[in-house]
Tab-separated table of C-alpha atoms (C1' of nucleotides) in Angstrom:
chain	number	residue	atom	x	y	z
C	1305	UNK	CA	0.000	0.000	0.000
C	1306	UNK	CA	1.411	3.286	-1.149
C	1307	UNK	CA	0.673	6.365	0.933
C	1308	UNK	CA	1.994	10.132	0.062
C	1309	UNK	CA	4.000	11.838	2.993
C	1310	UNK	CA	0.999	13.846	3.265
C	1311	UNK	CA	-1.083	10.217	4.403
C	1312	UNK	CA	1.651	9.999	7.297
C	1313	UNK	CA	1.426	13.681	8.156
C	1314	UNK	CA	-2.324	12.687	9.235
C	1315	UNK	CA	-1.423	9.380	10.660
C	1316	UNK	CA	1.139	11.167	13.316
C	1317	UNK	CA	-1.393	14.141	14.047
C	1318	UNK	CA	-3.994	11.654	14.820
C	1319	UNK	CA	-1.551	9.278	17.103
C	1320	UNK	CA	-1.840	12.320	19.398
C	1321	UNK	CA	-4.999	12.222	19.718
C	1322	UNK	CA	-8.598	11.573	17.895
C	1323	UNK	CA	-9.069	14.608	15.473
C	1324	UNK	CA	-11.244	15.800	12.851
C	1325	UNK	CA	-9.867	17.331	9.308
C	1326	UNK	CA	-9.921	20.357	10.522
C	1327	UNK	CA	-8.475	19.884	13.679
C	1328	UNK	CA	-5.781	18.379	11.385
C	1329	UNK	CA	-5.414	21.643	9.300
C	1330	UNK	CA	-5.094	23.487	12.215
C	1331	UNK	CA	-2.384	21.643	13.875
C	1332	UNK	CA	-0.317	21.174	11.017
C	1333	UNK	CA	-0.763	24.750	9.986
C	1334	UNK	CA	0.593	26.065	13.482
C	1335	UNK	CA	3.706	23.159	13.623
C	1336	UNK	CA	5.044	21.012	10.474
C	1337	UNK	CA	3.562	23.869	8.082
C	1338	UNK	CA	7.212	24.967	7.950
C	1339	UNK	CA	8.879	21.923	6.465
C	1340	UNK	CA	5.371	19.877	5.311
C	1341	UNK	CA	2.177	21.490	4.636
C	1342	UNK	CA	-1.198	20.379	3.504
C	1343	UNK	CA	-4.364	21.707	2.053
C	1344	UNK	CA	-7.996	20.959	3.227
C	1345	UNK	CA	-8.567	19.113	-0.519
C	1346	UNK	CA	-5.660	16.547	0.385
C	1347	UNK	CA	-6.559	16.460	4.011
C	1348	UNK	CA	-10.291	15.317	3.421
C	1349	UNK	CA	-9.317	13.619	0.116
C	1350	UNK	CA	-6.305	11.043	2.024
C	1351	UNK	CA	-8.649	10.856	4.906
C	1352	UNK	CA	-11.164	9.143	3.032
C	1353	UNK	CA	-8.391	6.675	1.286
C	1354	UNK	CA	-6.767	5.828	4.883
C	1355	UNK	CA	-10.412	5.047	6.100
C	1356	UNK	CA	-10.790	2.949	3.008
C	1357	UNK	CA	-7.736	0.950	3.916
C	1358	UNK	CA	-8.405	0.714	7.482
C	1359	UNK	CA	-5.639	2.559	8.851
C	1360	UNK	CA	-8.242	4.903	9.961
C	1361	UNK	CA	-11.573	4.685	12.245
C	1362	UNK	CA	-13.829	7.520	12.014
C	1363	UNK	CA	-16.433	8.538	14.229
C	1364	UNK	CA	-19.138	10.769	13.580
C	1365	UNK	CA	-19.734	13.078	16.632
C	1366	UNK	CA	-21.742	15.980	15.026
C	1367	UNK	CA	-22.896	19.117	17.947
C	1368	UNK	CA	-26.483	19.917	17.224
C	1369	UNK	CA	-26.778	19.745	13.665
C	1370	UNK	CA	-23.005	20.651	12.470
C	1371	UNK	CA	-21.505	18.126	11.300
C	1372	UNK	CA	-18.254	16.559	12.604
C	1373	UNK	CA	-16.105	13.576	12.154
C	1374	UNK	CA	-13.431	12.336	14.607
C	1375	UNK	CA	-10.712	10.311	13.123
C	1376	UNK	CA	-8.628	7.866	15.367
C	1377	UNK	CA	-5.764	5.175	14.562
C	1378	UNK	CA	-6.859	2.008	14.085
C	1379	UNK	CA	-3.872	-0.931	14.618
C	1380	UNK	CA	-3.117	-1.138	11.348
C	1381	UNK	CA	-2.793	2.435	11.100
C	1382	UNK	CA	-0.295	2.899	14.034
C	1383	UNK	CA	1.586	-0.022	12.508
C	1384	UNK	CA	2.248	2.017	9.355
C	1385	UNK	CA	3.083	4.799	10.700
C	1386	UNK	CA	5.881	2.709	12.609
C	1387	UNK	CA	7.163	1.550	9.555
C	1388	UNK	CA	6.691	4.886	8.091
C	1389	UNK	CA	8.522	6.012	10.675
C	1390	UNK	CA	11.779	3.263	10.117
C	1391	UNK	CA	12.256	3.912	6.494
C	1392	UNK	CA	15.368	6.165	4.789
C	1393	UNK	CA	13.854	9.543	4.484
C	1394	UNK	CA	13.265	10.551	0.387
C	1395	UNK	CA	11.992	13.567	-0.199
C	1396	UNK	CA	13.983	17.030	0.500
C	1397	UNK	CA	13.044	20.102	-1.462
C	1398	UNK	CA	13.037	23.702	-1.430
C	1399	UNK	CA	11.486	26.408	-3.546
C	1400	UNK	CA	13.324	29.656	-3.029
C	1401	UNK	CA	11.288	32.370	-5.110
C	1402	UNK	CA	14.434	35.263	-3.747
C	1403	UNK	CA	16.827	32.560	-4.937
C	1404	UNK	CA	15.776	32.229	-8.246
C	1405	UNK	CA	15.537	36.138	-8.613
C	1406	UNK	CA	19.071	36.630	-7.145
C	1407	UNK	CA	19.716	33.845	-9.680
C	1408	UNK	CA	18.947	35.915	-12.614
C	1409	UNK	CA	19.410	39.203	-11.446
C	1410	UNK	CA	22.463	40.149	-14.087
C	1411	UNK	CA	18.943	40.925	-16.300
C	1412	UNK	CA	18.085	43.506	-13.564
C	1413	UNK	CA	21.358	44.264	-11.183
C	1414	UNK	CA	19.366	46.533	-9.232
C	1415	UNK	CA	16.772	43.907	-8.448
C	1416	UNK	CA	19.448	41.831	-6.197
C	1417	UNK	CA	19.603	44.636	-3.219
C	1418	UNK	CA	16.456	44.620	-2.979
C	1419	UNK	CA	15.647	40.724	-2.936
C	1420	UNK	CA	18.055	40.235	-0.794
C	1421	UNK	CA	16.766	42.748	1.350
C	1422	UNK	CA	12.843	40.873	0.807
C	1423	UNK	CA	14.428	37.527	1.671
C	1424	UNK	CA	16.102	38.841	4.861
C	1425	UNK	CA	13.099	40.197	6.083
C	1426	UNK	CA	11.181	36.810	5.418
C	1427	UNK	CA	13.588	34.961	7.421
C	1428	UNK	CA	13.582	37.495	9.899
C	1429	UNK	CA	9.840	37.614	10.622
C	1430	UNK	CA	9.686	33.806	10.224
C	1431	UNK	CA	12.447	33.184	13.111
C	1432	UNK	CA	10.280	35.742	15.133
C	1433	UNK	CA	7.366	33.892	14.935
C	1434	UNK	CA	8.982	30.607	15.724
C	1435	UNK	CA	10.844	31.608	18.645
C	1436	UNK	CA	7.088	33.251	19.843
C	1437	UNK	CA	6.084	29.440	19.853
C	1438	UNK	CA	9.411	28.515	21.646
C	1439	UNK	CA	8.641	31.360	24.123
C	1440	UNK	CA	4.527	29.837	24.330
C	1441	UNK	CA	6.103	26.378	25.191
C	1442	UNK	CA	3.903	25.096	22.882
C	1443	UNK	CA	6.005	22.445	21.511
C	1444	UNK	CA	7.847	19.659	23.555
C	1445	UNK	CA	10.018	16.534	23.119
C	1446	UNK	CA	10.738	15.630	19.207
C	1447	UNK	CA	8.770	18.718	18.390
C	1448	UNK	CA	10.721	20.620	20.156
C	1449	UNK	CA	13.610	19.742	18.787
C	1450	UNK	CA	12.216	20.348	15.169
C	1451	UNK	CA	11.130	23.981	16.487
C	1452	UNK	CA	14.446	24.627	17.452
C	1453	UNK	CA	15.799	23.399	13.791
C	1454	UNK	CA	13.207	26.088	12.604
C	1455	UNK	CA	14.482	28.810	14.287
C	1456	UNK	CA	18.293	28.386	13.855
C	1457	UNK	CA	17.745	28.172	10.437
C	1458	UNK	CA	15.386	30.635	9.288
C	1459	UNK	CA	18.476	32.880	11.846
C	1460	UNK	CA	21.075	31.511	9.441
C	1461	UNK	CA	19.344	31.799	6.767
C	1462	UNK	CA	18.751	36.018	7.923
C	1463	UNK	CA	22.238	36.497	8.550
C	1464	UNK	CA	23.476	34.600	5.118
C	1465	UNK	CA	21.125	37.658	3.400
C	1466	UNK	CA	22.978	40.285	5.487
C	1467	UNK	CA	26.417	38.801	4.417
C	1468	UNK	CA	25.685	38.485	0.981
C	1469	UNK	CA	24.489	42.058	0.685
C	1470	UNK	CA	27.461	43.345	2.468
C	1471	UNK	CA	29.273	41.711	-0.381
C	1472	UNK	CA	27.084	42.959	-3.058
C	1473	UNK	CA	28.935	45.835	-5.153
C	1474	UNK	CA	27.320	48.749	-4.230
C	1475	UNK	CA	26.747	50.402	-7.834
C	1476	UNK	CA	24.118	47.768	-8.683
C	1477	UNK	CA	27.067	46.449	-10.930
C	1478	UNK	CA	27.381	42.690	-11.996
C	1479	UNK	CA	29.832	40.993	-10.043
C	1480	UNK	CA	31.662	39.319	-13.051
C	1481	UNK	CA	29.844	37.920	-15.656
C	1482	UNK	CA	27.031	35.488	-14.892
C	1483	UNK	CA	26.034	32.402	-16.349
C	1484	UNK	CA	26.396	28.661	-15.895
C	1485	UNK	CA	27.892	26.430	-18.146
C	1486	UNK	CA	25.541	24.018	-19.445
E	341	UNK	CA	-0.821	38.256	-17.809
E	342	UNK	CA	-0.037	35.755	-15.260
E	343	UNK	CA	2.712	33.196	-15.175
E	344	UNK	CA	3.976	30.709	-12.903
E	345	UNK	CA	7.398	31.196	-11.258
E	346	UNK	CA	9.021	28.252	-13.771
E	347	UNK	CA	7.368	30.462	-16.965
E	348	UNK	CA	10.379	33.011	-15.289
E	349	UNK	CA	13.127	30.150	-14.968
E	350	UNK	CA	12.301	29.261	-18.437
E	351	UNK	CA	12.397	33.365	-19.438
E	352	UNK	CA	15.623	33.673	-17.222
E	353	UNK	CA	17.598	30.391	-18.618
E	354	UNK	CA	16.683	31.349	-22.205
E	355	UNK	CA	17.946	35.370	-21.813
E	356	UNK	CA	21.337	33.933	-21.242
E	357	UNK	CA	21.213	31.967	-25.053
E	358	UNK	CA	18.710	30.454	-27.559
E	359	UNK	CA	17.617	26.997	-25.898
E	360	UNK	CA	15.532	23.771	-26.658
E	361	UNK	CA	13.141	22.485	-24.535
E	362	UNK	CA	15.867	19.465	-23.452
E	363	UNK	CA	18.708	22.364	-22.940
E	364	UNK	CA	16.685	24.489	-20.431
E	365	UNK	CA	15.931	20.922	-18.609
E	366	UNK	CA	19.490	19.772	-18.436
E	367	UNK	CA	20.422	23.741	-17.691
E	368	UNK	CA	17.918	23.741	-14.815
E	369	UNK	CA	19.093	20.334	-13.197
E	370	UNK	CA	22.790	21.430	-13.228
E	371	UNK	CA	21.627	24.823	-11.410
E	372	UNK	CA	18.527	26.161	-10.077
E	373	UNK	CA	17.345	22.882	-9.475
E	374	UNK	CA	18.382	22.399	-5.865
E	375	UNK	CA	15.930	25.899	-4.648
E	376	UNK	CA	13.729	25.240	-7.710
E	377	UNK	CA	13.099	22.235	-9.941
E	378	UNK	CA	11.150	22.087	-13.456
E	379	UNK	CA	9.826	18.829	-15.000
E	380	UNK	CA	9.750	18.181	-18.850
E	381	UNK	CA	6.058	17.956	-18.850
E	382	UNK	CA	6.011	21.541	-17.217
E	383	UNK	CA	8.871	23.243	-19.313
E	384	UNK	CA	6.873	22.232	-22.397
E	385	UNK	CA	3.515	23.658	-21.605
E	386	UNK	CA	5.374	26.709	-20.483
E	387	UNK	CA	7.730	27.175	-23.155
E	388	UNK	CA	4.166	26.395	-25.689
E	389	UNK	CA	2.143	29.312	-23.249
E	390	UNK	CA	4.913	31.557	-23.682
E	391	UNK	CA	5.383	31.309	-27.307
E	392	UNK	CA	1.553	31.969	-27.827
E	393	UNK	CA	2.217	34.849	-25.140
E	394	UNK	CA	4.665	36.376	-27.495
E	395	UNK	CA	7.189	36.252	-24.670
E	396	UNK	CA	9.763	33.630	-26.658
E	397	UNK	CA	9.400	33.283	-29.966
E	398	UNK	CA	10.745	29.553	-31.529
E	399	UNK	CA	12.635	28.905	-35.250
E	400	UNK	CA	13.232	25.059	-35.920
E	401	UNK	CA	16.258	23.840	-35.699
E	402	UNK	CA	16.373	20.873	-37.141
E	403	UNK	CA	19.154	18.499	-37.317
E	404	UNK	CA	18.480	15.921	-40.124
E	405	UNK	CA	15.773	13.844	-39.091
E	406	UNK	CA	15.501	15.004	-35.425
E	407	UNK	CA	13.464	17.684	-34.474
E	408	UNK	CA	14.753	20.770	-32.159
E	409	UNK	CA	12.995	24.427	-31.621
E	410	UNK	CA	15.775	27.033	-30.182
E	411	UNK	CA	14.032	29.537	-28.458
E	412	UNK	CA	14.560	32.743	-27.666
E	413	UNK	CA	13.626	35.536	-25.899
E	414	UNK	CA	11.132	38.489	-27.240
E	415	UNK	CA	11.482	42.427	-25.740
E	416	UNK	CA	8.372	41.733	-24.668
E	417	UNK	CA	9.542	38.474	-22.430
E	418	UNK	CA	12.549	40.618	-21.606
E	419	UNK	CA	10.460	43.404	-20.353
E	420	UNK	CA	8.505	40.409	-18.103
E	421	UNK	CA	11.365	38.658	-16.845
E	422	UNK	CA	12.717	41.953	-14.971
E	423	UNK	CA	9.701	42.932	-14.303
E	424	UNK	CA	9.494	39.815	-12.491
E	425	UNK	CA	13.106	40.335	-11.036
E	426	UNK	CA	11.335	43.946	-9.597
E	427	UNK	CA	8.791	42.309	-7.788
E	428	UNK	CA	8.765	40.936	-4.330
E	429	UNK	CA	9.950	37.441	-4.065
E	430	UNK	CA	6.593	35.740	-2.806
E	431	UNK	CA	7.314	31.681	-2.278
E	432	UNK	CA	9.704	30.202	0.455
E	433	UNK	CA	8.902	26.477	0.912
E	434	UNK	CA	10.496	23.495	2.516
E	435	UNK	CA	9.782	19.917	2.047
E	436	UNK	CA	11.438	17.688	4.551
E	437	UNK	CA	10.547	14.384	5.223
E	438	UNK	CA	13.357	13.422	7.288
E	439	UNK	CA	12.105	16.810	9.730
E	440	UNK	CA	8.841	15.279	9.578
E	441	UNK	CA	9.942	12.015	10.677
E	442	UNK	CA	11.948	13.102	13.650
E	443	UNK	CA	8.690	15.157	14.286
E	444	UNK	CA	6.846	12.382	14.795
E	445	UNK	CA	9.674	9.561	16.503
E	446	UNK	CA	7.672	9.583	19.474
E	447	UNK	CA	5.736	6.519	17.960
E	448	UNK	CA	8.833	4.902	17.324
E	449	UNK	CA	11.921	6.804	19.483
E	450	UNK	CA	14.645	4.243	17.942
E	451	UNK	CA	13.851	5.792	14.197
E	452	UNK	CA	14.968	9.696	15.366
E	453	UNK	CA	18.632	8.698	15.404
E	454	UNK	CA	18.506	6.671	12.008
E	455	UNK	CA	16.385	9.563	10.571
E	456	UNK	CA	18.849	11.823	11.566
E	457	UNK	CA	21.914	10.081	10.465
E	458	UNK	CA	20.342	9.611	6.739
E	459	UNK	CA	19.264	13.387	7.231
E	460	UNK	CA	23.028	14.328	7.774
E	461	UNK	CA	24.067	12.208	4.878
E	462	UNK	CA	21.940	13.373	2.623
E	463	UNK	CA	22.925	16.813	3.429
E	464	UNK	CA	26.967	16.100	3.539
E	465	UNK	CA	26.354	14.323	-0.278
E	466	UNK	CA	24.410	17.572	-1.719
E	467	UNK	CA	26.930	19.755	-0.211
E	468	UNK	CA	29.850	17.904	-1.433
E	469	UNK	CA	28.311	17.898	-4.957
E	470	UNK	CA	27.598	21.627	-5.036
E	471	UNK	CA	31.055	22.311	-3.658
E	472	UNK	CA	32.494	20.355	-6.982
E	473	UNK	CA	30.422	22.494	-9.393
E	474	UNK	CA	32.177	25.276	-7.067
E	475	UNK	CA	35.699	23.861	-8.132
E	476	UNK	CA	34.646	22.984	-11.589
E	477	UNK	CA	34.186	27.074	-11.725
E	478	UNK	CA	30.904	26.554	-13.849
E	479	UNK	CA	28.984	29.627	-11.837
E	480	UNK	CA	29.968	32.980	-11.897
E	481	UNK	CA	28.449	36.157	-10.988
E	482	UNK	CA	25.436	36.250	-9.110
E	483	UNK	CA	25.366	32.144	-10.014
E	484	UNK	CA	28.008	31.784	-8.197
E	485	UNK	CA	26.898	33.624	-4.761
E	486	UNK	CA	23.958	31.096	-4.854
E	487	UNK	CA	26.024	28.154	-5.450
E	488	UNK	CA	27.678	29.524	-2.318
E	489	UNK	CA	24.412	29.746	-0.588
E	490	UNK	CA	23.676	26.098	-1.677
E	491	UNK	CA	27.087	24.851	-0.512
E	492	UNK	CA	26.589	27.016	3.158
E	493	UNK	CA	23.110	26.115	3.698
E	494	UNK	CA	23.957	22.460	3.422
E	495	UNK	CA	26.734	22.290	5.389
E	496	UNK	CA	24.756	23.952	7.760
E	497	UNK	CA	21.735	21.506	8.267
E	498	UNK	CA	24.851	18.901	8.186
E	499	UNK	CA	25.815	19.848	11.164
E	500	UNK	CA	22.604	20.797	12.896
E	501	UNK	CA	22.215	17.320	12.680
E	502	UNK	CA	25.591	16.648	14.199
E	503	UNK	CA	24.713	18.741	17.353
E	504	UNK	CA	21.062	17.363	17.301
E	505	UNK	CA	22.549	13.692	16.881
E	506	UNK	CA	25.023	14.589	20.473
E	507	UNK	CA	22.864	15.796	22.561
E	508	UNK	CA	19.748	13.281	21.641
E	509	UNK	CA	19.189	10.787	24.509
E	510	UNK	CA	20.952	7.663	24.358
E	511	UNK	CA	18.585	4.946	24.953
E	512	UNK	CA	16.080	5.686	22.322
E	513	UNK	CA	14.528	7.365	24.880
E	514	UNK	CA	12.104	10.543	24.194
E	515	UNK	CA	13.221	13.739	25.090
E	516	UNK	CA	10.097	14.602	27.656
E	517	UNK	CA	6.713	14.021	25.930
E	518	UNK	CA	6.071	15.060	23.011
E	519	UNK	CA	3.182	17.117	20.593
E	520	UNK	CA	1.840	20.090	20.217
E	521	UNK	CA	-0.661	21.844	21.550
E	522	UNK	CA	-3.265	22.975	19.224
X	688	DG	C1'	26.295	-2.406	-38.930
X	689	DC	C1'	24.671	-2.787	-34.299
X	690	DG	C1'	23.706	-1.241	-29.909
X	691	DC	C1'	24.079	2.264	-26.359
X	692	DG	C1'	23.636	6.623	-24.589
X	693	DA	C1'	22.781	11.490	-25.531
X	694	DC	C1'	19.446	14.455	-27.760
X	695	DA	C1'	14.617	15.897	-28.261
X	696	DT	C1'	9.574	16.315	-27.706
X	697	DA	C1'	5.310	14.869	-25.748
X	698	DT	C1'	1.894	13.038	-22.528
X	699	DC	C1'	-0.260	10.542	-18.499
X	700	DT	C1'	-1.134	9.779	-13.639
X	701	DG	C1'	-1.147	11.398	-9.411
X	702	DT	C1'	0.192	14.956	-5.705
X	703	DC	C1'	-0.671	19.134	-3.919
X	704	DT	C1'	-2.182	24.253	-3.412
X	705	DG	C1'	-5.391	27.968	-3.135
X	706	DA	C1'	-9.739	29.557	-3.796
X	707	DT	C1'	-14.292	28.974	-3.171
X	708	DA	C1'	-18.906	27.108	-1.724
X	709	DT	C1'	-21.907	25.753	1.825
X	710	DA	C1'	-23.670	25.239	6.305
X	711	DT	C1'	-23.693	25.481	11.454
X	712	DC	C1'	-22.368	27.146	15.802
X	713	DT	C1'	-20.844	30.815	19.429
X	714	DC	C1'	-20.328	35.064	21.336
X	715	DG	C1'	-20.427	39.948	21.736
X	716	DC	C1'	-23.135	43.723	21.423
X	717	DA	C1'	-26.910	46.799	20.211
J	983	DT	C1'	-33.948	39.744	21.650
J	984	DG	C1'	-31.745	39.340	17.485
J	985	DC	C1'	-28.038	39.892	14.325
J	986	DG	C1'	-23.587	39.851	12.441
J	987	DA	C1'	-18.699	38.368	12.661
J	988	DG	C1'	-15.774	34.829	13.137
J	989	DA	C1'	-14.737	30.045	14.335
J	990	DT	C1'	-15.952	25.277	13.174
J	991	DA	C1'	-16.577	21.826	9.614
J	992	DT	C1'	-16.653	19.406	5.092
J	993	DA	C1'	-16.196	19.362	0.192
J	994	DT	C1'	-14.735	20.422	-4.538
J	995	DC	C1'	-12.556	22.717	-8.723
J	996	DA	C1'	-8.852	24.536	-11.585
J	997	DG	C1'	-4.348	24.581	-12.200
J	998	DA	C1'	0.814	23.870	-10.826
J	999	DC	C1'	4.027	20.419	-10.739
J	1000	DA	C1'	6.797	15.808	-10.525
J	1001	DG	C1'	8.044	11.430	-12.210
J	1002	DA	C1'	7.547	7.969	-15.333
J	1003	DT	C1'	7.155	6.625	-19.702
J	1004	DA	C1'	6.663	6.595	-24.862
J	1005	DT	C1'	8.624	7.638	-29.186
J	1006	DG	C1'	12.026	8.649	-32.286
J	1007	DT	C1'	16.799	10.433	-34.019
J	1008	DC	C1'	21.528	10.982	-33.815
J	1009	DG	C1'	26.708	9.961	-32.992
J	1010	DC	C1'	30.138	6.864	-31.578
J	1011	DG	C1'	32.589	2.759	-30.282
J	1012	DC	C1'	33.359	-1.798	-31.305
DNA sequence: GCGCGACATATCTGTCTGATATATCTCGCA
DNA sequence: TGCGAGATATATCAGACAGATATGTCGCGC
């Protein structure tokens, strides 16, 4: 049985504790948002499948007339995330909008002071709001950990941006021809 | 007129030279690839969208039998692309399944270390493989500082996981209990 | 002259995002 | 009392994107 990282994502959030999609949302848009997000349409959508597969029980517990589903981990379920959990990690991507413009900037030199200055600001405001969780103590244990790998990142990344524009000839010249050989 | 952010990767690779289709692919996996990949099936519908867009016009190329369309930029798809490099950069994302993993170990606390260990080898390869395109001296100019960035930033999370690695507990143990609260 | 690997274009399936639709509930406040 | 804003809750669509695969040509070594 293949399942997306996304599947697993669900799995862990509901090995906490019984939740319904959008308790889901909610949790991972306030923790693994950062390095794994996910949308309602492939939260409801992969809830469905792990039902269908019985790594999932849900149980409808609708208040008054709103309805409301609460998803828990069957055996099966916790089981997979186990061996979810003991297999090689694959996937490791970034998409770096500032990166690509710095990348091509020799077709605007004045454009890389000011992405630079963007991306240091992102990192900057990111870090803040991470260490506002650290300060909350709203993460412990492995979370914590992964909070702290949020923070001292998003710092590096901020102080790579300040280097780099330090470095940046001031004129909005080109320092030395670009390009990459193919 | 709105385009994705690969319709400007596709703009940016081709205001350097003329390309095919297959160049801008093997240009974009040698390069911006590691902070922002393109597929074939992608770079084609772009490269068709931007042709009808009058951004890059195409002449065939032929080469006997085998069929090849150089294309090349437009002033109108110059005009775009620094347009583009003008704007604010909008999309930072991170996809880390190893992160995700170690976020979750509670359910199976021998996994963080291993997760961890493939997490700094995985990092210690990619740097090492960015630092030879480095010596190889195929990026200059602003190509360059990002290849720098590349090389940094991984040797960076390398050893992140190096310190994370010391001080986890030995006995497969979690480090206090774990999750977040919502 | 045959086969392998590089060159070249195209397309399919499936993942995933972001926006949007729909409906109910709660709470403050007029 | 009643009403509107915002939180709760589920669902779906269009479109971006990756990865695999299909199809065919070319050059080169053996």
């Amino acid at each position: 049985m293949e399942l997306s990282a996304t599947a697993y994502v669900i799995l862990g959030m509901v090995s906490w504790r019984p939740m319904s999609g959008y308790d889901i949302k909610q949790t991972v848009d306030g923790s693994t948002r950062f390095f794994w997000a996910a949308s309602y349409s492939q939260i409801y959508a992969e809830l469905h499948r792990l039902e269908q597969a019985g790594l999932l029980a849900a149980e409808p517990q609708p208040t008054g007339g709103r309805r409301r589903n609460l998803h828990r981990l069957t055996d099966d379920g916790r089981r997979a995330l186990r061996e979810w959990l003991e297999r090689e990690p694959e996937t490791f991507e970034m998409r770096d909008e500032a990166l690509l413009k710095l990348f091509f900037a020799s077709a605007s030199p004045e454009s890389a002071r000011t992405t630079l200055e963007a991306k240091r600001r992102h990192h900057r405001a990111l870090a803040e709001r991470l260490e506002g969780m650290q300060r909350a103590g709203k993460a412990s244990g492995y979370a914590a950990i992964v909070l702290g790998y949020g923070v001292e990142c998003q710092r590096w990344m901020e102080s790579w941006c300040e280097r780099a524009l330090a470095e940046l000839p001031t004129g909005g010249g080109d320092p030395a021809s670009d390009e990459v050989a193919a």
